[in-house]
Amino acid sequence: MASAKRGLSKKAYYSRKVKRAAHLLFFRRHRKPGVKGWELRKKLGADYPKVLKLLDNYLARLDLKVNVVFEEGEQVQEEPIEKMKPEQLDKARFYITLRGDLTPTEAKMMGWRIDDIAGLAITISYIISRKGKVERKEVEKILKEKLPGWRAEANIDRYIRAGYITQDEKGFLYLDWRTKAEINQKTLVDLILGKEASPQSAD
Amino acid sequence: MSKTKTKKLGLEQLQRIIDLCSSVEERGLDPFLVDVDDIIRIVKEFFPFWKKPEELCLDAEAINRLASVIKLQGEWVRHRSTSLYTDPFLLGEKIQKLDNESLVEIFLKVWRPIVELEQISPHSFLEAVKYWSQLLPLEERWRMPEVSEFKAGAVSRSDLIKERFLDEKTFAERLEALWEELKNRVGKDEKMLYWDFIGAETFEETMWRAYFTSFLVTYGYASLEIYPFENKVYIKPNEKPVPLSKKRNVISVPFSISFEEWKKWRQQRGD
């Protein structure tokens, strides 16, 4: 708070910091979106968790939120940012994500066909159920049950390019950074298991 | 069963263990398909027969693969105990029964896409324009260096000496000659000014003489007498080379041989 001491009011100080944080988080600076905690500390100062909290409060009005993804890919939703350990936050990656749900129409406007989103849901939940590692052939087989063959393969490539999944040289698929940042994996699996099948398809 | 046959059977068993563990590891099969106790029993049974390094290596490889499978079993138990564990068959069944609309409905409830913008700022635009205006055309950047073709020929030893790639005399011969010259030139004083000795008609020759003189002194063919107040340095030949190891208080003396100093020396001589 050296600036505040030099005459800048506390409100003006944090207002400037929140603007800077918004610039850092909204505009992509590296190959992957998002900013690492240590980078935020360098640019915003040691009290960056407080700045992020203020930004998060402001973004809530716009149905957006500051999301934290830890190194291991585990999202901590329950604990507020300012209460997390500094060393834990420094290694984490921060993103701006949507706070609420998207409607199918909004998803279409983002350039995703309904089949593509369904395919992504199947791919991710199947990888989760197989302990995070599954043969590409198996996923292709499941997708081909409801999608044309060429489309199933093209979709997997698209999910890889987007960073939702990744593939190793042996042809195994794994969850990638975007899934960890954007999707609540446990809720996804719970919802799929809890959802009743539609009467036509169940028959 | 003969010892050879037992050994052969043991090696086959080890290879089978390695293949089984590898396939579990690589194809993501259930690690509990591997009966660890049984494998350890087999490995133990055949271990006393292994004498050659390659047999012991195969045994170690089997143990290593088995350790990887045990690690996978640990991970499998850990995963099952977490809240993320789901029976893949149950999930597969559910996925097959759900239509695309229902799946999308579920997915949109858990999907929080990242918000990001890509926008150029006036500053970065200006920087880019500046860079572009300074960037040379590809034609110039990728231009190959111009080379002319010439026919290779043979070079004689005399040509190499002339071009100073080779020396006419050996290093030792040059030192001996310079030492003899120094002994002849000092006269009754038994010493002469350093610059008078190294100085020559051309600056290039002076440099060569200074270079060899430094070795004359280092190898003990000559000594230097330095009078700092008079700003004079004398060189004195030794009757026999005195190795440095036999001298006391050996010091290094740097001499600056510049073109200006050489010209000044020539002027002083009245040339």
CSV table of C-alpha atoms in Angstrom, one decimal:
chain,number,residue,atom,x,y,z
A,1,MET,CA,0.0,0.0,0.0
A,2,ALA,CA,2.9,2.3,-0.6
A,3,SER,CA,1.0,4.3,-3.2
A,4,ALA,CA,-1.9,4.8,-0.8
A,5,LYS,CA,0.6,6.1,1.7
A,6,ARG,CA,1.9,8.6,-0.9
A,7,GLY,CA,-1.5,10.2,-1.1
A,8,LEU,CA,-3.6,8.0,-3.4
A,9,SER,CA,-6.8,7.0,-1.7
A,10,LYS,CA,-7.4,3.4,-0.9
A,11,LYS,CA,-10.4,3.3,-3.3
A,12,ALA,CA,-8.4,4.8,-6.2
A,13,TYR,CA,-5.5,2.4,-5.5
A,14,TYR,CA,-7.7,-0.7,-5.7
A,15,SER,CA,-9.7,0.7,-8.6
A,16,ARG,CA,-6.5,1.0,-10.6
A,17,LYS,CA,-5.4,-2.4,-9.6
A,18,VAL,CA,-8.7,-4.0,-10.5
A,19,LYS,CA,-8.5,-2.5,-14.0
A,20,ARG,CA,-5.0,-3.8,-14.4
A,21,ALA,CA,-6.1,-7.3,-13.3
A,22,ALA,CA,-9.0,-7.2,-15.8
A,23,HIS,CA,-6.6,-6.4,-18.6
A,24,LEU,CA,-4.2,-9.2,-17.6
A,25,LEU,CA,-7.0,-11.8,-17.3
A,26,PHE,CA,-9.2,-10.9,-20.2
A,27,PHE,CA,-6.5,-10.5,-22.9
A,28,ARG,CA,-4.5,-13.6,-23.9
A,29,ARG,CA,-0.9,-13.0,-23.2
A,30,HIS,CA,0.6,-16.5,-23.7
A,31,ARG,CA,-0.3,-19.5,-25.9
A,32,LYS,CA,-2.8,-20.6,-23.3
A,33,PRO,CA,-5.3,-18.2,-21.8
A,34,GLY,CA,-5.1,-17.3,-18.1
A,35,VAL,CA,-2.4,-15.9,-15.9
A,36,LYS,CA,-0.3,-17.7,-13.3
A,37,GLY,CA,-0.5,-16.5,-9.7
A,38,TRP,CA,3.2,-15.5,-9.5
A,39,GLU,CA,2.7,-13.3,-12.6
A,40,LEU,CA,-0.2,-11.5,-11.0
A,41,ARG,CA,1.8,-11.0,-7.8
A,42,LYS,CA,4.6,-9.4,-9.9
A,43,LYS,CA,2.2,-7.1,-11.8
A,44,LEU,CA,-0.3,-6.3,-9.1
A,45,GLY,CA,1.6,-6.6,-5.9
A,46,ALA,CA,1.5,-9.0,-2.9
A,47,ASP,CA,-2.2,-8.1,-2.2
A,48,TYR,CA,-3.3,-9.5,-5.6
A,49,PRO,CA,-5.8,-12.0,-4.0
A,50,LYS,CA,-7.7,-9.0,-2.6
A,51,VAL,CA,-7.6,-7.3,-6.0
A,52,LEU,CA,-9.0,-10.5,-7.6
A,53,LYS,CA,-11.7,-10.8,-5.0
A,54,LEU,CA,-12.8,-7.2,-5.9
A,55,LEU,CA,-12.7,-8.0,-9.6
A,56,ASP,CA,-14.7,-11.2,-9.0
A,57,ASN,CA,-17.4,-9.2,-7.1
A,58,TYR,CA,-17.6,-6.8,-10.0
A,59,LEU,CA,-17.8,-9.5,-12.6
A,60,ALA,CA,-20.6,-11.3,-10.7
A,61,ARG,CA,-22.9,-8.6,-12.0
A,62,LEU,CA,-22.0,-9.6,-15.5
A,63,ASP,CA,-22.4,-13.4,-14.8
A,64,LEU,CA,-18.6,-13.9,-15.0
A,65,LYS,CA,-16.2,-15.0,-12.4
A,66,VAL,CA,-12.5,-15.3,-11.6
A,67,ASN,CA,-11.7,-19.0,-11.6
A,68,VAL,CA,-8.7,-20.7,-10.0
A,69,VAL,CA,-7.1,-23.9,-11.3
A,70,PHE,CA,-4.4,-25.5,-9.3
A,71,GLU,CA,-1.3,-27.2,-10.6
A,72,GLU,CA,-2.8,-30.7,-10.3
A,73,GLY,CA,-5.9,-29.5,-12.2
A,74,GLU,CA,-8.1,-29.5,-9.1
A,75,GLN,CA,-10.6,-26.6,-8.8
A,76,VAL,CA,-11.2,-25.2,-5.3
A,77,GLN,CA,-14.6,-23.6,-5.4
A,78,GLU,CA,-15.5,-23.6,-1.7
A,79,GLU,CA,-12.6,-21.6,-0.3
A,80,PRO,CA,-12.4,-17.8,-1.1
A,81,ILE,CA,-9.3,-16.7,-3.0
A,82,GLU,CA,-8.1,-14.4,-0.3
A,83,LYS,CA,-8.0,-17.2,2.2
A,84,MET,CA,-5.8,-19.6,0.2
A,85,LYS,CA,-2.1,-20.0,1.0
A,86,PRO,CA,0.2,-17.7,-1.0
A,87,GLU,CA,2.4,-20.5,-2.2
A,88,GLN,CA,-0.6,-22.4,-3.4
A,89,LEU,CA,-1.9,-19.3,-5.3
A,90,ASP,CA,1.4,-18.5,-6.9
A,91,LYS,CA,1.4,-21.9,-8.7
A,92,ALA,CA,-2.3,-21.7,-9.6
A,93,ARG,CA,-3.6,-20.4,-12.9
A,94,PHE,CA,-6.4,-17.8,-13.0
A,95,TYR,CA,-9.0,-17.4,-15.7
A,96,ILE,CA,-12.2,-15.4,-16.2
A,97,THR,CA,-15.0,-17.9,-16.9
A,98,LEU,CA,-18.8,-17.8,-17.1
A,99,ARG,CA,-20.5,-17.9,-13.7
A,100,GLY,CA,-23.9,-19.2,-14.6
A,101,ASP,CA,-25.1,-21.7,-17.2
A,102,LEU,CA,-25.2,-21.3,-21.0
A,103,THR,CA,-28.4,-22.0,-22.9
A,104,PRO,CA,-28.2,-24.3,-25.9
A,105,THR,CA,-28.8,-21.3,-28.2
A,106,GLU,CA,-25.9,-19.4,-26.6
A,107,ALA,CA,-23.7,-22.4,-27.1
A,108,LYS,CA,-24.6,-22.5,-30.8
A,109,MET,CA,-23.7,-18.9,-31.1
A,110,MET,CA,-20.2,-19.7,-29.8
A,111,GLY,CA,-19.7,-21.9,-32.9
A,112,TRP,CA,-20.5,-25.3,-31.3
A,113,ARG,CA,-23.1,-27.6,-32.9
A,114,ILE,CA,-25.2,-29.6,-30.5
A,115,ASP,CA,-23.5,-32.8,-31.7
A,116,ASP,CA,-20.1,-31.4,-31.0
A,117,ILE,CA,-21.0,-30.5,-27.4
A,118,ALA,CA,-22.7,-33.9,-26.8
A,119,GLY,CA,-19.5,-35.5,-28.2
A,120,LEU,CA,-17.3,-33.5,-25.9
A,121,ALA,CA,-19.5,-34.4,-22.9
A,122,ILE,CA,-19.2,-38.1,-23.8
A,123,THR,CA,-15.5,-38.0,-24.4
A,124,ILE,CA,-14.7,-36.2,-21.2
A,125,SER,CA,-17.0,-38.3,-19.0
A,126,TYR,CA,-15.7,-41.5,-20.5
A,127,ILE,CA,-12.1,-40.5,-19.9
A,128,ILE,CA,-13.0,-39.6,-16.3
A,129,SER,CA,-14.6,-43.0,-15.8
A,130,ARG,CA,-11.4,-44.7,-17.1
A,131,LYS,CA,-9.2,-42.9,-14.5
A,132,GLY,CA,-8.2,-40.2,-16.9
A,133,LYS,CA,-6.7,-42.4,-19.6
A,134,VAL,CA,-8.4,-44.2,-22.5
A,135,GLU,CA,-7.6,-45.5,-25.9
A,136,ARG,CA,-8.7,-43.2,-28.8
A,137,LYS,CA,-10.2,-46.1,-30.6
A,138,GLU,CA,-12.6,-46.7,-27.7
A,139,VAL,CA,-13.8,-43.1,-27.7
A,140,GLU,CA,-14.2,-43.2,-31.4
A,141,LYS,CA,-16.3,-46.3,-31.1
A,142,ILE,CA,-18.7,-44.7,-28.6
A,143,LEU,CA,-19.0,-41.5,-30.7
A,144,LYS,CA,-19.5,-43.5,-33.9
A,145,GLU,CA,-22.7,-45.0,-32.4
A,146,LYS,CA,-24.4,-41.6,-32.7
A,147,LEU,CA,-22.2,-39.6,-35.2
A,148,PRO,CA,-21.0,-40.4,-38.7
A,149,GLY,CA,-17.5,-42.0,-38.6
A,150,TRP,CA,-15.6,-39.0,-40.2
A,151,ARG,CA,-17.3,-36.6,-37.8
A,152,ALA,CA,-16.4,-38.6,-34.7
A,153,GLU,CA,-12.7,-38.5,-35.7
A,154,ALA,CA,-12.8,-34.9,-36.7
A,155,ASN,CA,-14.5,-34.0,-33.4
A,156,ILE,CA,-11.8,-35.7,-31.3
A,157,ASP,CA,-9.1,-33.8,-33.3
A,158,ARG,CA,-11.1,-30.6,-32.6
A,159,TYR,CA,-11.3,-31.3,-28.8
A,160,ILE,CA,-7.5,-31.9,-28.8
A,161,ARG,CA,-6.8,-28.6,-30.7
A,162,ALA,CA,-9.0,-26.7,-28.3
A,163,GLY,CA,-7.1,-28.1,-25.3
A,164,TYR,CA,-9.9,-30.2,-23.8
A,165,ILE,CA,-8.1,-33.5,-24.3
A,166,THR,CA,-4.6,-34.5,-25.3
A,167,GLN,CA,-3.3,-37.6,-27.0
A,168,ASP,CA,0.0,-39.4,-26.5
A,169,GLU,CA,2.1,-41.1,-29.1
A,170,LYS,CA,0.6,-44.5,-28.2
A,171,GLY,CA,-2.9,-43.2,-29.1
A,172,PHE,CA,-4.2,-42.7,-25.5
A,173,LEU,CA,-6.4,-39.8,-24.7
A,174,TYR,CA,-6.2,-37.7,-21.4
A,175,LEU,CA,-7.9,-34.7,-20.0
A,176,ASP,CA,-6.1,-31.5,-20.9
A,177,TRP,CA,-5.9,-28.0,-19.3
A,178,ARG,CA,-9.1,-26.6,-20.7
A,179,THR,CA,-11.3,-29.3,-19.2
A,180,LYS,CA,-9.6,-28.7,-15.8
A,181,ALA,CA,-10.3,-25.0,-16.2
A,182,GLU,CA,-13.8,-25.1,-17.5
A,183,ILE,CA,-15.6,-28.2,-16.4
A,184,ASN,CA,-16.6,-29.5,-13.0
A,185,GLN,CA,-15.8,-33.1,-13.6
A,186,LYS,CA,-17.5,-34.6,-10.6
A,187,THR,CA,-20.8,-32.8,-11.3
A,188,LEU,CA,-20.7,-33.9,-14.9
A,189,VAL,CA,-20.4,-37.6,-14.0
A,190,ASP,CA,-23.0,-37.3,-11.2
A,191,LEU,CA,-25.5,-35.6,-13.6
A,192,ILE,CA,-25.0,-38.2,-16.3
A,193,LEU,CA,-25.5,-41.0,-13.9
A,194,GLY,CA,-28.5,-39.3,-12.2
A,195,LYS,CA,-30.2,-38.3,-15.5
A,196,GLU,CA,-33.1,-40.5,-16.6
A,197,ALA,CA,-33.0,-41.6,-20.2
A,198,SER,CA,-35.7,-40.2,-22.5
A,199,PRO,CA,-38.5,-42.7,-23.0
A,200,GLN,CA,-37.9,-43.1,-26.8
A,201,SER,CA,-34.2,-43.8,-26.5
A,202,ALA,CA,-34.6,-46.0,-23.4
A,203,ASP,CA,-36.8,-48.4,-25.3
B,1,MET,CA,14.2,-82.1,-15.9
B,2,SER,CA,17.8,-81.2,-17.0
B,3,LYS,CA,19.3,-77.9,-15.8
B,4,THR,CA,19.4,-76.5,-19.4
B,5,LYS,CA,15.7,-77.3,-19.9
B,6,THR,CA,14.8,-75.6,-16.6
B,7,LYS,CA,16.7,-72.5,-17.5
B,8,LYS,CA,15.0,-72.3,-20.9
B,9,LEU,CA,11.6,-72.7,-19.3
B,10,GLY,CA,12.5,-70.0,-16.7
B,11,LEU,CA,13.6,-67.5,-19.4
B,12,GLU,CA,10.3,-68.1,-21.2
B,13,GLN,CA,8.4,-67.5,-18.0
B,14,LEU,CA,10.2,-64.2,-17.4
B,15,GLN,CA,9.5,-63.1,-20.9
B,16,ARG,CA,5.8,-63.9,-20.5
B,17,ILE,CA,5.7,-61.9,-17.2
B,18,ILE,CA,7.3,-58.9,-18.9
B,19,ASP,CA,4.8,-59.1,-21.8
B,20,LEU,CA,1.8,-59.4,-19.5
B,21,CYS,CA,2.9,-56.5,-17.3
B,22,SER,CA,3.7,-54.3,-20.4
B,23,SER,CA,0.3,-55.0,-22.0
B,24,VAL,CA,-1.5,-54.0,-18.7
B,25,GLU,CA,0.6,-50.9,-18.5
B,26,GLU,CA,0.3,-49.8,-22.1
B,27,ARG,CA,-3.3,-50.8,-22.9
B,28,GLY,CA,-4.8,-49.6,-19.7
B,29,LEU,CA,-6.1,-53.0,-18.7
B,30,ASP,CA,-7.3,-53.8,-15.2
B,31,PRO,CA,-4.0,-54.1,-13.2
B,32,PHE,CA,-5.6,-56.8,-10.9
B,33,LEU,CA,-5.5,-59.2,-13.8
B,34,VAL,CA,-1.9,-59.7,-12.8
B,35,ASP,CA,-1.4,-62.2,-9.9
B,36,VAL,CA,1.5,-60.6,-8.1
B,37,ASP,CA,2.0,-63.4,-5.6
B,38,ASP,CA,2.2,-66.0,-8.3
B,39,ILE,CA,4.7,-64.0,-10.4
B,40,ILE,CA,6.9,-63.4,-7.3
B,41,ARG,CA,6.8,-67.2,-6.7
B,42,ILE,CA,7.9,-67.9,-10.3
B,43,VAL,CA,10.7,-65.3,-10.2
B,44,LYS,CA,12.0,-66.7,-6.9
B,45,GLU,CA,11.9,-70.3,-8.2
B,46,PHE,CA,14.1,-69.6,-11.2
B,47,PHE,CA,16.4,-67.0,-9.6
B,48,PRO,CA,19.2,-69.5,-8.5
B,49,PHE,CA,19.6,-70.6,-12.1
B,50,TRP,CA,20.6,-67.1,-13.4
B,51,LYS,CA,24.4,-66.6,-13.8
B,52,LYS,CA,24.9,-64.7,-17.0
B,53,PRO,CA,24.4,-60.9,-17.1
B,54,GLU,CA,21.7,-61.1,-19.7
B,55,GLU,CA,19.7,-63.6,-17.6
B,56,LEU,CA,20.0,-61.3,-14.6
B,57,CYS,CA,19.0,-58.3,-16.7
B,58,LEU,CA,15.8,-60.2,-17.8
B,59,ASP,CA,15.1,-61.0,-14.2
B,60,ALA,CA,15.5,-57.4,-13.2
B,61,GLU,CA,13.3,-56.3,-16.1
B,62,ALA,CA,10.5,-58.6,-14.9
B,63,ILE,CA,10.7,-57.2,-11.4
B,64,ASN,CA,10.7,-53.7,-12.7
B,65,ARG,CA,7.6,-54.3,-14.8
B,66,LEU,CA,5.9,-56.0,-11.9
B,67,ALA,CA,6.6,-53.0,-9.7
B,68,SER,CA,4.9,-50.7,-12.3
B,69,VAL,CA,1.8,-53.0,-12.2
B,70,ILE,CA,1.8,-52.8,-8.4
B,71,LYS,CA,1.9,-49.0,-8.7
B,72,LEU,CA,-1.0,-49.1,-11.1
B,73,GLN,CA,-2.9,-51.3,-8.6
B,74,GLY,CA,-2.3,-48.7,-5.9
B,75,GLU,CA,-3.6,-45.9,-8.2
B,76,TRP,CA,-6.6,-48.0,-9.1
B,77,VAL,CA,-7.5,-48.5,-5.4
B,78,ARG,CA,-6.9,-44.7,-4.8
B,79,HIS,CA,-9.2,-43.8,-7.7
B,80,ARG,CA,-11.9,-46.1,-6.6
B,81,SER,CA,-11.9,-44.5,-3.1
B,82,THR,CA,-12.3,-41.0,-4.6
B,83,SER,CA,-15.6,-39.4,-5.3
B,84,LEU,CA,-14.7,-39.3,-9.0
B,85,TYR,CA,-14.9,-43.1,-9.3
B,86,THR,CA,-17.6,-44.3,-11.6
B,87,ASP,CA,-18.1,-47.7,-13.0
B,88,PRO,CA,-17.2,-47.3,-16.7
B,89,PHE,CA,-19.7,-49.8,-17.8
B,90,LEU,CA,-22.5,-48.1,-15.9
B,91,LEU,CA,-21.5,-44.7,-17.4
B,92,GLY,CA,-21.2,-46.3,-20.9
B,93,GLU,CA,-24.7,-47.6,-20.5
B,94,LYS,CA,-26.0,-44.3,-19.4
B,95,ILE,CA,-24.3,-42.4,-22.3
B,96,GLN,CA,-25.7,-44.9,-24.8
B,97,LYS,CA,-29.3,-44.4,-23.5
B,98,LEU,CA,-29.2,-40.6,-23.3
B,99,ASP,CA,-30.0,-38.6,-26.4
B,100,ASN,CA,-27.8,-35.8,-27.6
B,101,GLU,CA,-30.1,-33.1,-26.3
B,102,SER,CA,-30.1,-34.5,-22.8
B,103,LEU,CA,-26.3,-34.8,-22.9
B,104,VAL,CA,-25.9,-31.2,-24.0
B,105,GLU,CA,-28.4,-30.1,-21.3
B,106,ILE,CA,-26.2,-31.8,-18.7
B,107,PHE,CA,-22.9,-30.5,-20.1
B,108,LEU,CA,-24.1,-26.9,-20.3
B,109,LYS,CA,-24.8,-27.1,-16.5
B,110,VAL,CA,-21.1,-27.8,-15.8
B,111,TRP,CA,-19.4,-26.0,-18.6
B,112,ARG,CA,-17.9,-22.6,-17.7
B,113,PRO,CA,-16.1,-21.5,-20.8
B,114,ILE,CA,-13.1,-19.2,-20.4
B,115,VAL,CA,-13.7,-15.6,-21.5
B,116,GLU,CA,-10.8,-14.1,-23.4
B,117,LEU,CA,-10.4,-11.3,-25.9
B,118,GLU,CA,-8.0,-10.7,-28.7
B,119,GLN,CA,-7.7,-7.1,-29.6
B,120,ILE,CA,-4.9,-5.0,-31.1
B,121,SER,CA,-4.1,-1.8,-29.3
B,122,PRO,CA,-3.0,1.4,-31.1
B,123,HIS,CA,0.5,1.0,-29.4
B,124,SER,CA,1.0,-2.6,-30.7
B,125,PHE,CA,-0.3,-1.5,-34.1
B,126,LEU,CA,2.2,1.2,-34.3
B,127,GLU,CA,5.0,-1.1,-33.2
B,128,ALA,CA,4.0,-3.6,-35.8
B,129,VAL,CA,4.0,-1.0,-38.6
B,130,LYS,CA,7.4,0.2,-37.5
B,131,TYR,CA,8.7,-3.4,-37.6
B,132,TRP,CA,7.2,-3.9,-41.0
B,133,SER,CA,8.8,-0.8,-42.5
B,134,GLN,CA,12.2,-1.9,-41.2
B,135,LEU,CA,11.8,-5.5,-42.3
B,136,LEU,CA,13.9,-6.3,-45.4
B,137,PRO,CA,12.2,-8.0,-48.3
B,138,LEU,CA,12.6,-11.8,-48.3
B,139,GLU,CA,14.6,-11.5,-51.5
B,140,GLU,CA,17.3,-9.6,-49.6
B,141,ARG,CA,17.1,-11.7,-46.4
B,142,TRP,CA,17.3,-15.0,-48.1
B,143,ARG,CA,19.9,-14.0,-50.7
B,144,MET,CA,22.6,-16.6,-51.1
B,145,PRO,CA,26.2,-15.3,-50.7
B,146,GLU,CA,27.8,-14.7,-54.0
B,147,VAL,CA,30.6,-17.3,-54.7
B,148,SER,CA,32.8,-17.6,-57.7
B,149,GLU,CA,34.0,-21.0,-59.0
B,150,PHE,CA,37.7,-21.6,-59.2
B,151,LYS,CA,39.9,-24.5,-60.0
B,152,ALA,CA,41.8,-26.0,-57.1
B,153,GLY,CA,45.5,-26.4,-57.6
B,154,ALA,CA,48.6,-27.6,-55.7
B,155,VAL,CA,50.6,-25.3,-53.4
B,156,SER,CA,54.3,-25.7,-53.0
B,157,ARG,CA,56.1,-25.5,-49.6
B,158,SER,CA,57.9,-22.3,-50.8
B,159,ASP,CA,54.5,-20.7,-51.5
B,160,LEU,CA,53.3,-21.6,-48.1
B,161,ILE,CA,56.4,-20.1,-46.5
B,162,LYS,CA,55.9,-17.0,-48.7
B,163,GLU,CA,52.3,-16.7,-47.5
B,164,ARG,CA,53.5,-17.3,-43.9
B,165,PHE,CA,51.4,-20.5,-43.5
B,166,LEU,CA,54.7,-22.3,-42.8
B,167,ASP,CA,57.9,-21.1,-41.3
B,168,GLU,CA,61.2,-21.6,-43.1
B,169,LYS,CA,63.0,-22.5,-39.9
B,170,THR,CA,61.8,-24.4,-36.9
B,171,PHE,CA,61.0,-22.5,-33.7
B,172,ALA,CA,64.1,-23.8,-31.9
B,173,GLU,CA,66.3,-22.8,-34.9
B,174,ARG,CA,64.9,-19.3,-34.9
B,175,LEU,CA,65.6,-18.9,-31.1
B,176,GLU,CA,69.2,-20.2,-31.5
B,177,ALA,CA,69.8,-17.8,-34.4
B,178,LEU,CA,68.4,-14.8,-32.4
B,179,TRP,CA,70.5,-15.8,-29.4
B,180,GLU,CA,73.7,-16.0,-31.5
B,181,GLU,CA,72.8,-12.6,-33.0
B,182,LEU,CA,72.4,-11.1,-29.5
B,183,LYS,CA,75.7,-12.5,-28.3
B,184,ASN,CA,77.5,-11.0,-31.4
B,185,ARG,CA,75.8,-7.6,-31.1
B,186,VAL,CA,76.3,-6.9,-27.3
B,187,GLY,CA,80.1,-6.3,-27.6
B,188,LYS,CA,82.2,-5.6,-24.6
B,189,ASP,CA,79.3,-4.2,-22.5
B,190,GLU,CA,77.7,-7.6,-22.6
B,191,LYS,CA,74.3,-6.0,-22.9
B,192,MET,CA,72.3,-3.7,-25.2
B,193,LEU,CA,69.1,-1.7,-25.2
B,194,TYR,CA,66.0,-3.9,-25.6
B,195,TRP,CA,64.5,-1.7,-28.4
B,196,ASP,CA,67.8,-1.6,-30.3
B,197,PHE,CA,67.8,-5.4,-30.4
B,198,ILE,CA,64.2,-5.9,-31.4
B,199,GLY,CA,63.9,-2.9,-33.6
B,200,ALA,CA,64.0,-3.6,-37.4
B,201,GLU,CA,63.5,-1.9,-40.7
B,202,THR,CA,59.8,-2.7,-40.8
B,203,PHE,CA,57.2,-2.7,-38.0
B,204,GLU,CA,56.2,-6.3,-38.9
B,205,GLU,CA,59.7,-7.6,-38.5
B,206,THR,CA,60.0,-5.7,-35.2
B,207,MET,CA,56.9,-7.5,-33.9
B,208,TRP,CA,58.4,-10.8,-34.9
B,209,ARG,CA,61.6,-10.1,-33.1
B,210,ALA,CA,59.8,-8.9,-30.0
B,211,TYR,CA,57.8,-12.1,-30.1
B,212,PHE,CA,60.8,-14.4,-30.3
B,213,THR,CA,62.8,-12.3,-27.8
B,214,SER,CA,60.1,-12.9,-25.2
B,215,PHE,CA,60.8,-16.6,-25.6
B,216,LEU,CA,64.6,-16.0,-25.4
B,217,VAL,CA,64.1,-14.5,-22.0
B,218,THR,CA,61.5,-17.0,-20.8
B,219,TYR,CA,63.7,-20.0,-21.8
B,220,GLY,CA,66.7,-18.5,-20.1
B,221,TYR,CA,68.8,-17.6,-23.2
B,222,ALA,CA,68.9,-14.0,-22.1
B,223,SER,CA,68.0,-11.8,-19.1
B,224,LEU,CA,66.5,-8.3,-18.9
B,225,GLU,CA,67.9,-5.4,-16.8
B,226,ILE,CA,65.3,-2.8,-16.1
B,227,TYR,CA,66.1,0.7,-14.9
B,228,PRO,CA,62.7,2.3,-14.2
B,229,PHE,CA,64.1,5.8,-13.2
B,230,GLU,CA,66.0,6.1,-16.4
B,231,ASN,CA,63.2,4.4,-18.4
B,232,LYS,CA,65.7,2.0,-19.9
B,233,VAL,CA,65.6,-1.7,-20.5
B,234,TYR,CA,68.6,-3.7,-21.4
B,235,ILE,CA,68.9,-7.3,-22.7
B,236,LYS,CA,71.8,-9.4,-21.8
B,237,PRO,CA,72.7,-12.8,-23.4
B,238,ASN,CA,73.4,-15.7,-21.0
B,239,GLU,CA,76.4,-18.0,-21.8
B,240,LYS,CA,74.2,-21.0,-21.4
B,241,PRO,CA,70.4,-21.2,-21.2
B,242,VAL,CA,69.3,-20.9,-17.5
B,243,PRO,CA,66.0,-22.6,-16.9
B,244,LEU,CA,63.4,-20.5,-15.1
B,245,SER,CA,63.2,-23.1,-12.3
B,246,LYS,CA,66.8,-22.3,-11.3
B,247,LYS,CA,66.1,-18.5,-11.1
B,248,ARG,CA,65.0,-16.7,-8.0
B,249,ASN,CA,62.3,-13.9,-8.1
B,250,VAL,CA,60.9,-14.6,-11.5
B,251,ILE,CA,58.6,-11.8,-12.7
B,252,SER,CA,56.7,-11.2,-15.9
B,253,VAL,CA,57.3,-7.9,-17.7
B,254,PRO,CA,54.8,-6.7,-20.3
B,255,PHE,CA,56.1,-4.6,-23.2
B,256,SER,CA,53.9,-2.5,-25.4
B,257,ILE,CA,55.1,-2.6,-29.0
B,258,SER,CA,53.0,0.0,-30.8
B,259,PHE,CA,53.5,1.5,-34.2
B,260,GLU,CA,54.0,4.9,-32.7
B,261,GLU,CA,56.8,3.6,-30.4
B,262,TRP,CA,58.5,1.9,-33.4
B,263,LYS,CA,58.3,5.2,-35.3
B,264,LYS,CA,59.8,7.1,-32.3
B,265,TRP,CA,62.6,4.6,-32.1
B,266,ARG,CA,63.4,5.0,-35.8
B,267,GLN,CA,63.4,8.8,-35.4
B,268,GLN,CA,65.8,8.6,-32.4
B,269,ARG,CA,68.1,6.5,-34.6
B,270,GLY,CA,68.0,9.2,-37.2
B,271,ASP,CA,66.4,7.0,-39.9
